[in-house]
Coordinates of C-alpha atoms in Angstrom, one line a residue:
X291 CA -83.7 -8.9 39.9
X292 CA -85.7 -12.1 39.7
X293 CA -84.9 -15.3 41.7
X294 CA -84.3 -17.1 38.3
X295 CA -81.7 -14.5 37.3
X296 CA -80.0 -14.7 40.6
X297 CA -79.8 -18.4 40.3
X298 CA -78.2 -18.1 36.8
X299 CA -75.6 -15.7 38.3
X300 CA -75.0 -18.1 41.2
X301 CA -74.4 -21.1 39.0
X302 CA -72.2 -19.0 36.5
X303 CA -70.1 -17.8 39.5
X304 CA -69.6 -21.4 40.6
X305 CA -68.3 -22.4 37.1
X306 CA -66.0 -19.3 36.9
X307 CA -64.6 -19.9 40.4
X308 CA -64.1 -23.6 39.7
X309 CA -61.7 -22.8 36.8
X310 CA -60.3 -19.5 38.1
X311 CA -59.4 -20.4 41.7
X312 CA -56.7 -23.0 40.8
X313 CA -55.0 -20.5 38.5
X314 CA -55.0 -17.8 41.2
X315 CA -53.8 -20.3 43.9
X316 CA -51.0 -21.5 41.7
X317 CA -49.7 -17.9 41.3
X318 CA -50.0 -17.4 45.0
X319 CA -48.2 -20.5 46.0
X320 CA -45.5 -20.1 43.4
X321 CA -45.2 -16.5 44.3
X322 CA -44.5 -17.4 47.9
X323 CA -41.5 -19.4 46.6
X324 CA -40.3 -16.6 44.4
X325 CA -40.5 -13.7 46.8
X326 CA -43.9 -12.8 45.3
X327 CA -42.3 -11.6 42.1
X328 CA -45.0 -12.3 39.6
X329 CA -42.9 -11.6 36.6
X330 CA -40.9 -14.7 37.7
X331 CA -44.1 -16.6 38.1
X332 CA -45.2 -15.7 34.6
X333 CA -41.8 -16.7 33.2
X334 CA -42.1 -20.1 35.1
X335 CA -45.5 -20.7 33.5
X336 CA -44.4 -19.8 30.0
X337 CA -41.2 -22.0 30.3
X338 CA -42.9 -25.0 31.9
X339 CA -46.4 -25.4 30.4
X340 CA -46.6 -29.1 31.3
X341 CA -45.7 -28.5 34.9
X342 CA -48.2 -25.7 35.1
X343 CA -51.0 -27.9 33.7
X344 CA -50.2 -30.7 36.1
X345 CA -50.1 -28.3 39.0
X346 CA -53.4 -26.7 37.9
X347 CA -55.0 -30.1 37.8
X348 CA -54.0 -30.9 41.3
X349 CA -55.4 -27.6 42.6
X350 CA -58.5 -28.0 40.6
X351 CA -59.2 -31.4 42.1
X352 CA -58.6 -30.1 45.6
X353 CA -61.2 -27.3 44.9
X354 CA -63.7 -29.9 43.7
X355 CA -62.9 -32.2 46.7
X356 CA -63.8 -29.5 49.2
X357 CA -66.8 -28.5 47.1
X358 CA -68.1 -32.0 47.2
X359 CA -67.9 -32.0 51.0
X360 CA -69.4 -28.5 51.5
X361 CA -72.1 -28.8 48.8
X362 CA -71.1 -25.9 46.5
X363 CA -68.1 -24.7 44.5
X364 CA -68.1 -21.2 46.0
X365 CA -67.7 -22.6 49.6
X366 CA -65.2 -25.1 48.3
X367 CA -63.1 -22.4 46.6
X368 CA -63.1 -20.2 49.6
X369 CA -62.0 -23.0 52.0
X370 CA -59.3 -24.2 49.6
X371 CA -58.1 -20.6 49.3
X372 CA -58.0 -20.2 53.0
X373 CA -55.8 -23.3 53.4
X374 CA -53.5 -22.3 50.6
X375 CA -53.1 -18.7 51.9
X376 CA -51.9 -20.2 55.2
X377 CA -49.5 -22.6 53.4
X378 CA -48.2 -19.7 51.2
X379 CA -47.6 -17.6 54.2
X380 CA -45.7 -20.4 56.0
X381 CA -43.6 -21.1 52.9
X382 CA -42.8 -17.4 52.4
X383 CA -41.7 -17.2 56.1
X384 CA -39.5 -20.2 55.7
X385 CA -38.0 -19.0 52.4
X386 CA -37.2 -15.7 54.0
X387 CA -35.6 -17.3 57.0
X388 CA -33.8 -20.3 55.5
X389 CA -34.0 -20.1 51.6
X390 CA -35.6 -23.5 51.7
X391 CA -39.3 -24.3 50.8
X392 CA -41.9 -25.8 53.1
X393 CA -42.3 -29.6 52.9
X394 CA -45.4 -31.6 53.9
X395 CA -44.0 -33.1 57.1
X396 CA -43.6 -29.6 58.5
X397 CA -47.4 -29.1 58.5
X398 CA -47.5 -31.5 61.5
X399 CA -45.6 -28.8 63.4
X400 CA -48.9 -26.8 63.6
X401 CA -49.3 -28.5 66.9
X402 CA -46.3 -26.6 68.0
X403 CA -47.9 -23.2 67.5
X404 CA -46.9 -22.2 71.0
X405 CA -43.2 -22.8 70.1
X406 CA -43.4 -21.3 66.6
X407 CA -45.3 -18.1 67.6
X408 CA -42.1 -16.5 68.9
X409 CA -40.3 -17.0 65.6
X410 CA -42.7 -15.1 63.2
X411 CA -43.8 -11.6 62.6
X412 CA -46.9 -11.3 64.8
X413 CA -48.5 -8.4 62.9
X414 CA -48.3 -10.4 59.6
X415 CA -49.7 -13.4 61.4
X416 CA -52.6 -11.4 62.8
X417 CA -53.4 -10.1 59.3
X418 CA -53.4 -13.7 57.9
X419 CA -55.6 -14.8 60.8
X420 CA -58.1 -12.1 60.2
X421 CA -58.1 -12.9 56.5
X422 CA -58.8 -16.5 57.2
X423 CA -61.6 -15.6 59.6
X424 CA -63.1 -13.3 57.0
X425 CA -63.0 -16.0 54.3
X426 CA -64.5 -18.6 56.7
X427 CA -67.3 -16.2 57.7
X428 CA -67.9 -15.4 54.0
X429 CA -68.3 -19.1 53.3
X430 CA -71.0 -19.5 55.9
X431 CA -72.7 -16.3 54.7
X432 CA -72.8 -17.5 51.1
X433 CA -74.3 -20.8 52.2
X434 CA -76.9 -19.1 54.3
X435 CA -77.8 -16.5 51.6
X436 CA -78.3 -19.0 48.8
X437 CA -79.9 -21.6 50.9
X438 CA -82.5 -19.4 52.5
X439 CA -82.8 -16.3 50.3
X440 CA -82.7 -18.0 46.9
X441 CA -84.0 -21.3 48.2
X442 CA -81.2 -23.2 46.5
X443 CA -80.7 -26.4 48.3
X444 CA -78.8 -29.6 47.6
X445 CA -80.7 -32.0 49.8
X446 CA -82.3 -34.4 47.3
X447 CA -81.1 -38.0 47.5
X448 CA -79.8 -37.7 43.9
X449 CA -77.7 -34.7 44.6
X450 CA -76.3 -36.4 47.7
X451 CA -75.5 -39.5 45.7
X452 CA -73.7 -37.4 43.0
X453 CA -71.7 -35.6 45.7
X454 CA -70.8 -39.0 47.3
X455 CA -69.7 -40.5 44.0
X456 CA -67.7 -37.3 43.1
X457 CA -66.0 -37.3 46.5
X458 CA -64.9 -40.9 46.1
X459 CA -63.6 -40.3 42.6
X460 CA -61.8 -37.2 43.6
X461 CA -60.3 -38.9 46.7
X462 CA -59.0 -41.7 44.6
X463 CA -57.6 -39.3 42.0
X464 CA -55.8 -37.2 44.6
X465 CA -54.5 -40.3 46.4
X466 CA -53.1 -41.5 43.0
X467 CA -51.4 -38.2 42.4
X468 CA -49.6 -38.1 45.8
X469 CA -47.9 -41.4 44.8
X470 CA -46.0 -39.4 42.2
X471 CA -42.7 -40.0 44.1
X472 CA -43.0 -43.7 43.0
X473 CA -41.9 -43.8 39.3
X474 CA -44.0 -46.9 38.8
X475 CA -47.3 -45.2 39.9
X476 CA -49.7 -43.8 37.4
X477 CA -48.8 -40.2 38.4
X478 CA -45.1 -41.1 38.2
X479 CA -45.4 -42.5 34.7
X480 CA -47.5 -39.5 33.6
X481 CA -44.7 -37.1 34.9
X482 CA -42.1 -39.1 33.1
X483 CA -44.1 -39.0 29.9
X484 CA -44.4 -35.2 30.1
X485 CA -40.7 -34.9 30.7
X486 CA -41.1 -33.8 34.4
X487 CA -38.0 -34.9 36.4
X488 CA -37.8 -34.8 40.2
X489 CA -34.5 -34.4 42.2
X490 CA -35.1 -36.1 45.5
X491 CA -31.5 -35.5 46.7
X492 CA -31.8 -31.7 46.3
X493 CA -35.3 -30.4 47.3
X494 CA -34.4 -26.8 46.8
X495 CA -33.6 -27.5 43.1
X496 CA -36.5 -29.8 42.9
X497 CA -38.9 -27.0 43.9
X498 CA -37.1 -24.5 41.6
X499 CA -37.4 -26.8 38.6
X500 CA -40.9 -28.1 39.2
X501 CA -42.6 -25.3 41.1
X502 CA -44.0 -25.3 44.6
X503 CA -47.2 -27.3 43.9
X504 CA -45.5 -30.3 42.3
X505 CA -42.4 -30.1 44.6
X506 CA -44.7 -30.1 47.6
X507 CA -46.9 -32.9 46.2
X508 CA -43.8 -35.0 45.4
X509 CA -42.8 -35.0 49.1
X510 CA -46.1 -36.0 50.5
X511 CA -45.6 -39.7 50.2
X512 CA -41.9 -40.0 49.9
X513 CA -39.9 -42.3 52.2
X514 CA -37.6 -41.0 54.9
X515 CA -34.8 -42.9 53.1
X516 CA -34.8 -45.0 49.9
X517 CA -34.2 -48.7 50.4
X518 CA -30.9 -49.8 48.9
X519 CA -31.3 -52.6 46.4
X520 CA -28.8 -54.8 48.1
X521 CA -30.3 -54.5 51.6
X522 CA -30.6 -57.9 53.2
X523 CA -29.5 -59.7 56.3
X524 CA -26.6 -61.4 54.6
X525 CA -25.0 -58.2 53.5
X526 CA -25.5 -56.6 56.9
X527 CA -23.9 -59.6 58.6
X528 CA -20.8 -59.2 56.2
X529 CA -20.5 -55.5 57.2
X530 CA -20.8 -56.3 60.9
X531 CA -18.2 -59.0 60.7
X532 CA -15.8 -56.9 58.7
X533 CA -15.7 -53.9 61.1
X534 CA -15.7 -56.1 64.2
X535 CA -12.4 -57.6 63.0
X536 CA -11.0 -54.0 62.7
X537 CA -12.2 -52.9 66.2
X538 CA -10.1 -53.1 69.3
X539 CA -11.7 -54.7 72.4
X540 CA -12.5 -52.6 75.5
X541 CA -9.7 -52.7 78.1
X542 CA -9.8 -52.2 81.9
X543 CA -8.5 -48.6 81.5
X544 CA -10.7 -46.2 83.6
X545 CA -13.3 -44.4 81.6
X546 CA -14.1 -41.4 83.8
X547 CA -14.4 -38.3 81.7
X548 CA -17.5 -36.1 82.0
X549 CA -18.7 -35.2 78.5
X550 CA -20.8 -32.2 77.6
X551 CA -22.1 -31.6 74.1
X552 CA -23.1 -28.0 73.4
X553 CA -24.9 -27.3 70.1
X554 CA -25.0 -23.5 70.2
X555 CA -27.9 -22.0 68.3
X556 CA -26.8 -20.0 65.1
X557 CA -23.3 -19.7 66.4
X558 CA -20.8 -18.7 63.7
X559 CA -17.3 -17.2 63.5
X560 CA -17.7 -13.7 62.1
X561 CA -14.0 -13.7 61.0
X562 CA -14.9 -16.2 58.3
X563 CA -17.1 -13.6 56.6
X564 CA -15.1 -10.5 57.3
X565 CA -14.3 -10.1 53.6
X566 CA -17.9 -9.2 53.0
X567 CA -19.1 -7.8 56.4
X568 CA -16.9 -5.3 58.1
X569 CA -17.3 -4.8 61.8
X570 CA -15.4 -3.3 64.8
X571 CA -14.2 -5.6 67.6
X572 CA -14.1 -9.3 67.5
X573 CA -17.3 -10.5 69.1
X574 CA -15.9 -13.8 70.2
X575 CA -12.4 -13.2 71.5
X576 CA -12.3 -16.0 74.1
X577 CA -13.6 -18.7 71.7
X578 CA -11.2 -17.4 69.0
X579 CA -8.4 -18.2 71.5
X580 CA -9.8 -21.7 72.1
X581 CA -9.9 -22.3 68.4
X582 CA -6.2 -21.6 68.4
X583 CA -5.2 -23.7 71.4
X584 CA -7.5 -26.8 71.4
X585 CA -8.6 -29.4 68.8
X586 CA -10.8 -27.4 66.5
X587 CA -12.0 -27.0 63.0
X588 CA -15.3 -26.3 61.2
X589 CA -18.5 -28.2 61.0
X590 CA -20.0 -28.6 57.5
X591 CA -23.7 -28.6 58.1
X592 CA -26.4 -29.4 55.6
X593 CA -28.8 -26.6 56.7
X594 CA -28.9 -22.8 56.4
X595 CA -30.9 -20.5 58.7
X596 CA -32.7 -23.4 60.5
X597 CA -33.1 -27.2 60.4
X598 CA -31.4 -27.6 63.9
X599 CA -32.9 -31.1 64.4
X600 CA -31.0 -32.5 61.3
X601 CA -27.6 -31.3 62.6
X602 CA -28.5 -32.7 66.0
X603 CA -29.5 -36.0 64.5
X604 CA -26.1 -36.3 62.7
X605 CA -24.1 -35.3 65.8
X606 CA -25.9 -37.7 68.2
X607 CA -26.2 -40.7 65.9
X608 CA -23.2 -40.4 63.6
X609 CA -25.6 -41.1 60.7
X610 CA -26.0 -38.6 57.8
X611 CA -28.9 -36.7 56.4
X612 CA -27.1 -37.1 53.0
X613 CA -29.2 -40.3 52.6
X614 CA -32.5 -39.0 54.1
X615 CA -35.5 -37.0 53.1
X616 CA -37.1 -34.4 55.3
X617 CA -36.4 -34.4 59.1
X618 CA -35.5 -37.8 60.6
X619 CA -36.7 -36.7 64.0
X620 CA -40.2 -36.3 62.7
X621 CA -40.5 -39.0 60.1
X622 CA -38.5 -41.9 61.6
X623 CA -36.3 -41.5 64.7
X624 CA -39.4 -40.7 66.9
X625 CA -40.8 -44.1 65.9
X626 CA -37.7 -46.3 66.5
X627 CA -37.2 -47.6 70.0
X628 CA -33.7 -47.9 71.4
X629 CA -32.2 -45.9 68.6
X630 CA -28.3 -46.3 68.6
X631 CA -26.6 -43.0 69.5
X632 CA -23.9 -41.4 71.6
X633 CA -26.5 -41.6 74.4
X634 CA -26.7 -45.4 74.3
X635 CA -22.9 -45.5 74.1
X636 CA -22.5 -43.7 77.4
X637 CA -25.5 -45.6 78.9
X638 CA -23.6 -48.8 78.3
X639 CA -20.7 -47.3 80.3
X640 CA -23.0 -46.6 83.2
X641 CA -23.0 -42.8 82.7
X642 CA -25.9 -40.7 83.7
X643 CA -27.3 -39.1 80.5
X644 CA -29.1 -35.8 80.5
X645 CA -30.5 -33.5 77.8
X646 CA -31.2 -29.8 78.4
X647 CA -33.0 -27.5 76.0
X648 CA -34.4 -24.2 77.2
X649 CA -37.4 -24.4 74.9
X650 CA -40.5 -26.5 74.5
X651 CA -39.8 -30.3 74.7
X652 CA -42.2 -31.3 72.0
X653 CA -40.5 -29.2 69.3
X654 CA -39.2 -31.6 66.5
X655 CA -40.7 -34.4 68.7
X656 CA -37.7 -34.3 70.9
X657 CA -39.7 -35.7 73.8
X658 CA -40.1 -38.9 71.8
X659 CA -36.7 -38.9 70.1
X660 CA -34.8 -38.4 73.4
X661 CA -36.7 -41.2 75.0
X662 CA -35.7 -43.5 72.0
X663 CA -32.1 -42.4 72.4
X664 CA -32.2 -43.5 76.0
X665 CA -31.6 -40.3 77.9
X666 CA -32.1 -40.7 81.7
X667 CA -33.5 -37.2 81.9
X668 CA -34.7 -34.5 79.6
X669 CA -35.3 -31.0 81.0
X670 CA -37.1 -28.4 78.8
X671 CA -37.8 -24.8 79.6
X672 CA -40.6 -25.7 82.0
X673 CA -38.3 -27.9 84.1
X674 CA -35.0 -26.0 83.9
X675 CA -34.2 -23.9 86.9
X676 CA -32.3 -21.1 85.2
X677 CA -34.2 -19.5 82.3
X678 CA -33.3 -15.8 82.4
X679 CA -33.5 -13.8 79.2
X680 CA -31.0 -11.0 78.5
X681 CA -30.3 -11.6 74.8
X682 CA -31.6 -9.7 71.8
X683 CA -33.6 -12.7 70.5
X684 CA -35.8 -12.9 73.7
X685 CA -34.7 -16.5 74.2
X686 CA -33.0 -18.0 77.3
X687 CA -29.5 -16.8 77.7
X688 CA -26.6 -19.2 77.3
X689 CA -25.2 -18.2 80.7
X690 CA -28.4 -19.2 82.3
X691 CA -28.5 -22.6 80.5
X692 CA -24.9 -23.2 81.6
X693 CA -26.0 -22.9 85.2
X694 CA -28.3 -25.9 84.7
X695 CA -25.3 -27.8 83.2
X696 CA -23.2 -27.1 86.3
X697 CA -26.1 -28.0 88.5
X698 CA -26.5 -31.4 86.7
X699 CA -22.7 -32.0 86.9
X700 CA -22.8 -31.5 90.7
X701 CA -26.0 -33.6 91.2
X702 CA -24.2 -36.9 91.9
X703 CA -20.8 -38.7 91.7
X704 CA -21.6 -40.7 88.5
X705 CA -19.9 -40.0 85.2
X706 CA -22.1 -37.7 83.2
X707 CA -23.0 -37.1 79.6
X708 CA -24.9 -33.9 79.1
X709 CA -26.4 -32.5 75.9
X710 CA -27.3 -28.8 75.8
X711 CA -29.2 -27.4 72.8
X712 CA -29.1 -23.6 73.4
X713 CA -31.5 -20.9 72.2
X714 CA -30.0 -17.5 72.8
X715 CA -28.8 -16.7 69.3
X716 CA -32.1 -17.7 67.6
X717 CA -34.0 -15.2 65.5
X718 CA -35.4 -12.5 65.8
X719 CA -32.6 -10.1 66.4
X720 CA -34.1 -7.0 67.9
X721 CA -31.7 -4.0 67.6
X722 CA -33.7 -2.1 70.3
X723 CA -33.2 -4.7 72.9
X724 CA -29.4 -4.8 73.1
X725 CA -27.0 -1.8 72.8
X726 CA -23.7 -3.1 71.5
X727 CA -20.5 -1.8 69.9
X728 CA -20.4 -4.4 67.1
X729 CA -21.7 -2.2 64.3
X730 CA -21.7 -3.4 60.7
X731 CA -19.8 -0.8 58.7
X732 CA -20.8 -1.7 55.1
X733 CA -22.4 1.1 53.2
X734 CA -24.0 -1.4 50.7
X735 CA -26.2 -3.0 53.4
X736 CA -29.5 -1.4 54.3
X737 CA -30.0 0.0 57.8
X738 CA -32.5 -2.6 59.0
X739 CA -30.1 -5.4 58.2
X740 CA -27.2 -3.6 59.7
X741 CA -29.1 -3.2 62.9
X742 CA -30.2 -6.9 63.0
X743 CA -26.6 -8.1 62.2
X744 CA -25.2 -5.8 64.9
X745 CA -27.7 -7.2 67.4
X746 CA -26.7 -10.7 66.3
X747 CA -23.0 -10.0 66.8
X748 CA -23.8 -8.6 70.2
X749 CA -25.5 -11.9 71.0
X750 CA -22.5 -13.8 69.9
X751 CA -20.4 -11.7 72.3
X752 CA -22.7 -12.6 75.1
X753 CA -22.3 -16.3 74.2
X754 CA -18.5 -15.9 74.2
X755 CA -18.6 -14.3 77.7
X756 CA -20.9 -17.0 79.0
X757 CA -18.7 -19.8 77.7
X758 CA -15.7 -18.2 79.3
X759 CA -17.6 -18.2 82.7
X760 CA -18.6 -21.8 82.1
X761 CA -14.9 -22.9 81.5
X762 CA -13.9 -21.1 84.7
X763 CA -16.3 -23.2 86.7
X764 CA -15.4 -26.4 84.9
X765 CA -11.7 -25.8 85.6
X766 CA -12.5 -25.9 89.3
X767 CA -13.9 -29.4 89.0
X768 CA -11.4 -32.1 89.8
X769 CA -13.1 -34.7 87.6
X770 CA -11.9 -34.7 84.0
X771 CA -14.4 -32.9 81.8
X772 CA -14.6 -32.5 78.0
X773 CA -16.8 -30.1 76.2
X774 CA -17.7 -30.4 72.5
X775 CA -19.0 -27.1 71.1
X776 CA -20.3 -26.4 67.7
X777 CA -22.8 -24.0 65.9
X778 CA -25.8 -25.6 64.3
X779 CA -26.1 -23.3 61.3
X780 CA -25.9 -19.7 60.1
X781 CA -28.6 -17.4 61.5
X782 CA -32.1 -17.1 59.9
X783 CA -34.0 -14.1 58.6
X784 CA -31.5 -14.1 55.7
X785 CA -29.2 -11.5 57.3
X786 CA -26.3 -13.3 55.7
X787 CA -27.9 -13.2 52.2
X788 CA -24.9 -11.5 50.6
X789 CA -22.6 -14.3 51.8
X790 CA -25.2 -16.9 50.8
X791 CA -25.1 -15.7 47.2
X792 CA -21.4 -15.8 46.8
X793 CA -20.0 -18.6 49.1
X794 CA -22.3 -21.6 49.6
X795 CA -19.6 -23.5 51.4
X796 CA -19.0 -20.9 54.0
X797 CA -22.6 -20.4 54.9
X798 CA -22.7 -24.1 55.7
X799 CA -19.7 -24.0 58.0
X800 CA -19.7 -23.3 61.7
X801 CA -17.0 -23.3 64.4
X802 CA -16.2 -26.6 66.2
X803 CA -13.9 -27.3 69.1
X804 CA -13.1 -29.8 71.9
X805 CA -12.2 -28.1 75.2
X806 CA -11.1 -30.0 78.3
X807 CA -10.2 -29.0 81.8
X808 CA -7.2 -31.4 82.0
X809 CA -5.2 -30.9 78.8
X810 CA -4.5 -28.2 76.3
X811 CA -3.2 -29.4 73.0
X812 CA -3.8 -27.9 69.6
X813 CA -4.8 -30.0 66.6
X814 CA -6.4 -28.9 63.4
X815 CA -9.4 -31.0 62.5
X816 CA -10.2 -29.3 59.2
X817 CA -13.8 -29.4 58.1
X818 CA -16.0 -32.4 59.2
X819 CA -19.7 -33.1 59.2
X820 CA -21.6 -33.4 62.5
X821 CA -21.6 -37.2 61.9
X822 CA -17.9 -37.2 62.7
X823 CA -18.1 -35.3 66.0
X824 CA -18.3 -38.4 68.2
X825 CA -15.6 -40.2 66.3
X826 CA -13.2 -37.4 67.0
X827 CA -14.3 -37.0 70.6
X828 CA -13.4 -40.6 71.4
X829 CA -9.9 -40.1 69.9
X830 CA -9.4 -37.0 71.9
X831 CA -10.5 -38.5 75.3
X832 CA -8.9 -41.8 74.4
X833 CA -12.1 -43.9 74.6
X834 CA -12.8 -47.2 72.8
X835 CA -15.0 -47.4 69.7
X836 CA -17.8 -49.6 68.7
X837 CA -17.6 -51.5 65.3
X838 CA -20.0 -48.9 64.0
X839 CA -17.7 -46.0 65.0
X840 CA -14.8 -47.9 63.5
X841 CA -16.7 -47.7 60.2
X842 CA -17.3 -44.0 60.8
X843 CA -13.6 -43.6 61.3
X844 CA -12.9 -45.3 58.0
X845 CA -15.4 -43.0 56.3
X846 CA -13.6 -39.9 57.7
X847 CA -10.4 -41.0 56.1
X848 CA -11.9 -40.4 52.6
X849 CA -15.1 -38.3 53.1
X850 CA -14.8 -36.3 56.4
X851 CA -17.5 -33.8 55.4
X852 CA -20.8 -34.9 53.7
X853 CA -24.0 -33.0 52.9
X854 CA -26.5 -33.3 50.1
X855 CA -24.9 -30.5 48.2
X856 CA -21.3 -30.3 49.3
X857 CA -18.8 -33.2 49.8
X858 CA -15.2 -32.8 50.9
X859 CA -12.3 -35.2 50.8
X860 CA -9.5 -35.6 53.3
X861 CA -7.8 -32.5 51.9
X862 CA -11.0 -30.5 52.4
X863 CA -11.4 -30.3 48.6
X864 CA -14.8 -30.4 47.1
X865 CA -15.5 -33.7 45.3
X866 CA -18.3 -34.8 43.0
X867 CA -21.0 -37.4 43.5
X868 CA -19.1 -40.0 41.5
X869 CA -16.3 -39.9 44.1
X870 CA -18.7 -41.0 46.8
X871 CA -19.1 -44.5 45.3
X872 CA -16.8 -46.2 47.8
X873 CA -17.3 -49.5 49.6
X874 CA -17.4 -47.7 53.0
X875 CA -20.1 -45.4 51.8
X876 CA -22.1 -48.3 50.6
X877 CA -21.7 -50.0 54.0
X878 CA -22.7 -46.8 55.7
X879 CA -25.8 -46.5 53.6
X880 CA -26.9 -50.1 54.3
X881 CA -26.4 -49.7 58.1
X882 CA -28.3 -46.4 58.2
X883 CA -31.2 -47.9 56.4
X884 CA -31.1 -51.0 58.6
X885 CA -31.6 -48.8 61.7
X886 CA -33.8 -46.1 60.3
X887 CA -36.4 -48.2 58.4
X888 CA -35.0 -51.7 58.1
X889 CA -35.0 -54.8 60.3
X890 CA -32.3 -53.7 62.8
X891 CA -30.1 -56.7 61.9
X892 CA -27.0 -54.8 62.8
X893 CA -28.2 -53.8 66.3
X894 CA -29.1 -57.4 67.0
X895 CA -25.6 -58.3 66.1
X896 CA -24.2 -55.8 68.6
X897 CA -22.7 -53.6 65.9
X898 CA -23.3 -50.5 68.2
X899 CA -21.8 -52.0 71.4
X900 CA -18.2 -52.1 72.6
X901 CA -16.3 -55.4 72.2
X902 CA -15.3 -57.1 75.4

């Protein structure tokens, strides 16, 4: 074969790849969202031709962008494919674990590879890594072969000028497209013209309706929270004045209760799903008893199978992810100094404030977030003294983490606020690691899922035993101590898929209770969101509230439970979006924006401080 013929083949291959690669990548990415069922992908393309064309254009421009940098379309196609394969894998893993798609801000968590490596299938990850190495090597081989063997080079000044102009044009085009979340942008207007509608308040439906490529693109440049039209200093001042008038002043009553917040990883109450999953013994007998004898209820969380940081954000700040996009810890809270929270509340009362998390401190940017909250100390897995592992998930056991809680309580005479974010019940659930008697009896569930669920229930039983031992130790302490305990979300790996498909409310509800070592009184809290946890705590331990928490208390009277998809009224009945249009909700929205992205007018007006 002559050099001339080879060159013709080479240039033809470039043209074919330029147009074929985006189509294949669209199918790959959309497939990662649809469990790689390509019949569904074909149906999506046929039903949504305009969305497919727009998505194809985005991928085509990305291929050309890399091609302009690397000097040829074959290399550009391979590098683009390499990146998209990695994204598709990450999205498939997240969909499997949480039934929720990958969003752009989560790509920044690549820096947390040390933390994430324990949560994925290592054999699959190895195959993906080998595939990426192969494609990268193939790129260099192709460039070498055609540059030296066929003497095809692109070094003339005219070719370089063309590549530079192309790169500038493509960069401007792609930048314009990622502004699509702005309806006044060129891309936003084009989407409207083609009848493409985005649902920013429900990203799962947004991705379902618009496909992975457009759904992902829409979220690249979106704000952490939309600015309310009536946000200004005057309106914030009105809100602050109103709730200050409703707030009682701090008295001279002694405030001397130690407070411990325990957000227990993937902790659920199996009794709530026993109509679908039949098992033997109750895995959490002690906590079931506490739920009967202490203030308790359920926490309505906005996440399933993951998203711990969002539940944590609500519980510590009393703000709501109903108004936000993405993960506030990553896109906003980590950037706001002196962020108002339960931590700053107790700091103002001269408490020692400590956070404990038996995992890596940088996960979800907690190292930055906790500093902004004002914690005196933050101990991660590298600083905690007790990090033993006996659970089926290969994470630090609850009982070990509780030893560090007790160590901190005994460290000095000051009043203490301690936050513990546990890890024991995190995925994976290895049935070979723990022998337990909590076997799932359903014949309709496959053996692998039965084993994983049995291991999970065994892990819950260990958590129950560990909490019993913690309360025994706390009961010996003379100082008044209150523990707030709640589960962050249902477990990942989709082991509760059957429940997820029939009862969306239940898979977003976890146990919540308030235990103290000085009083035992039962009260039913119903179902509340994590943003109401602190409000209820202060009622139970009889502590004063800030004007902000007075507003949160007013909110609970009408909307005690609030997520993007489920809203409950004071009778725990589901209500529609139209019933959220209350004055207190509008006040809440304005204050949250003011702190998250606004001018902090309310903080300067002491809205988050106790009145003297």
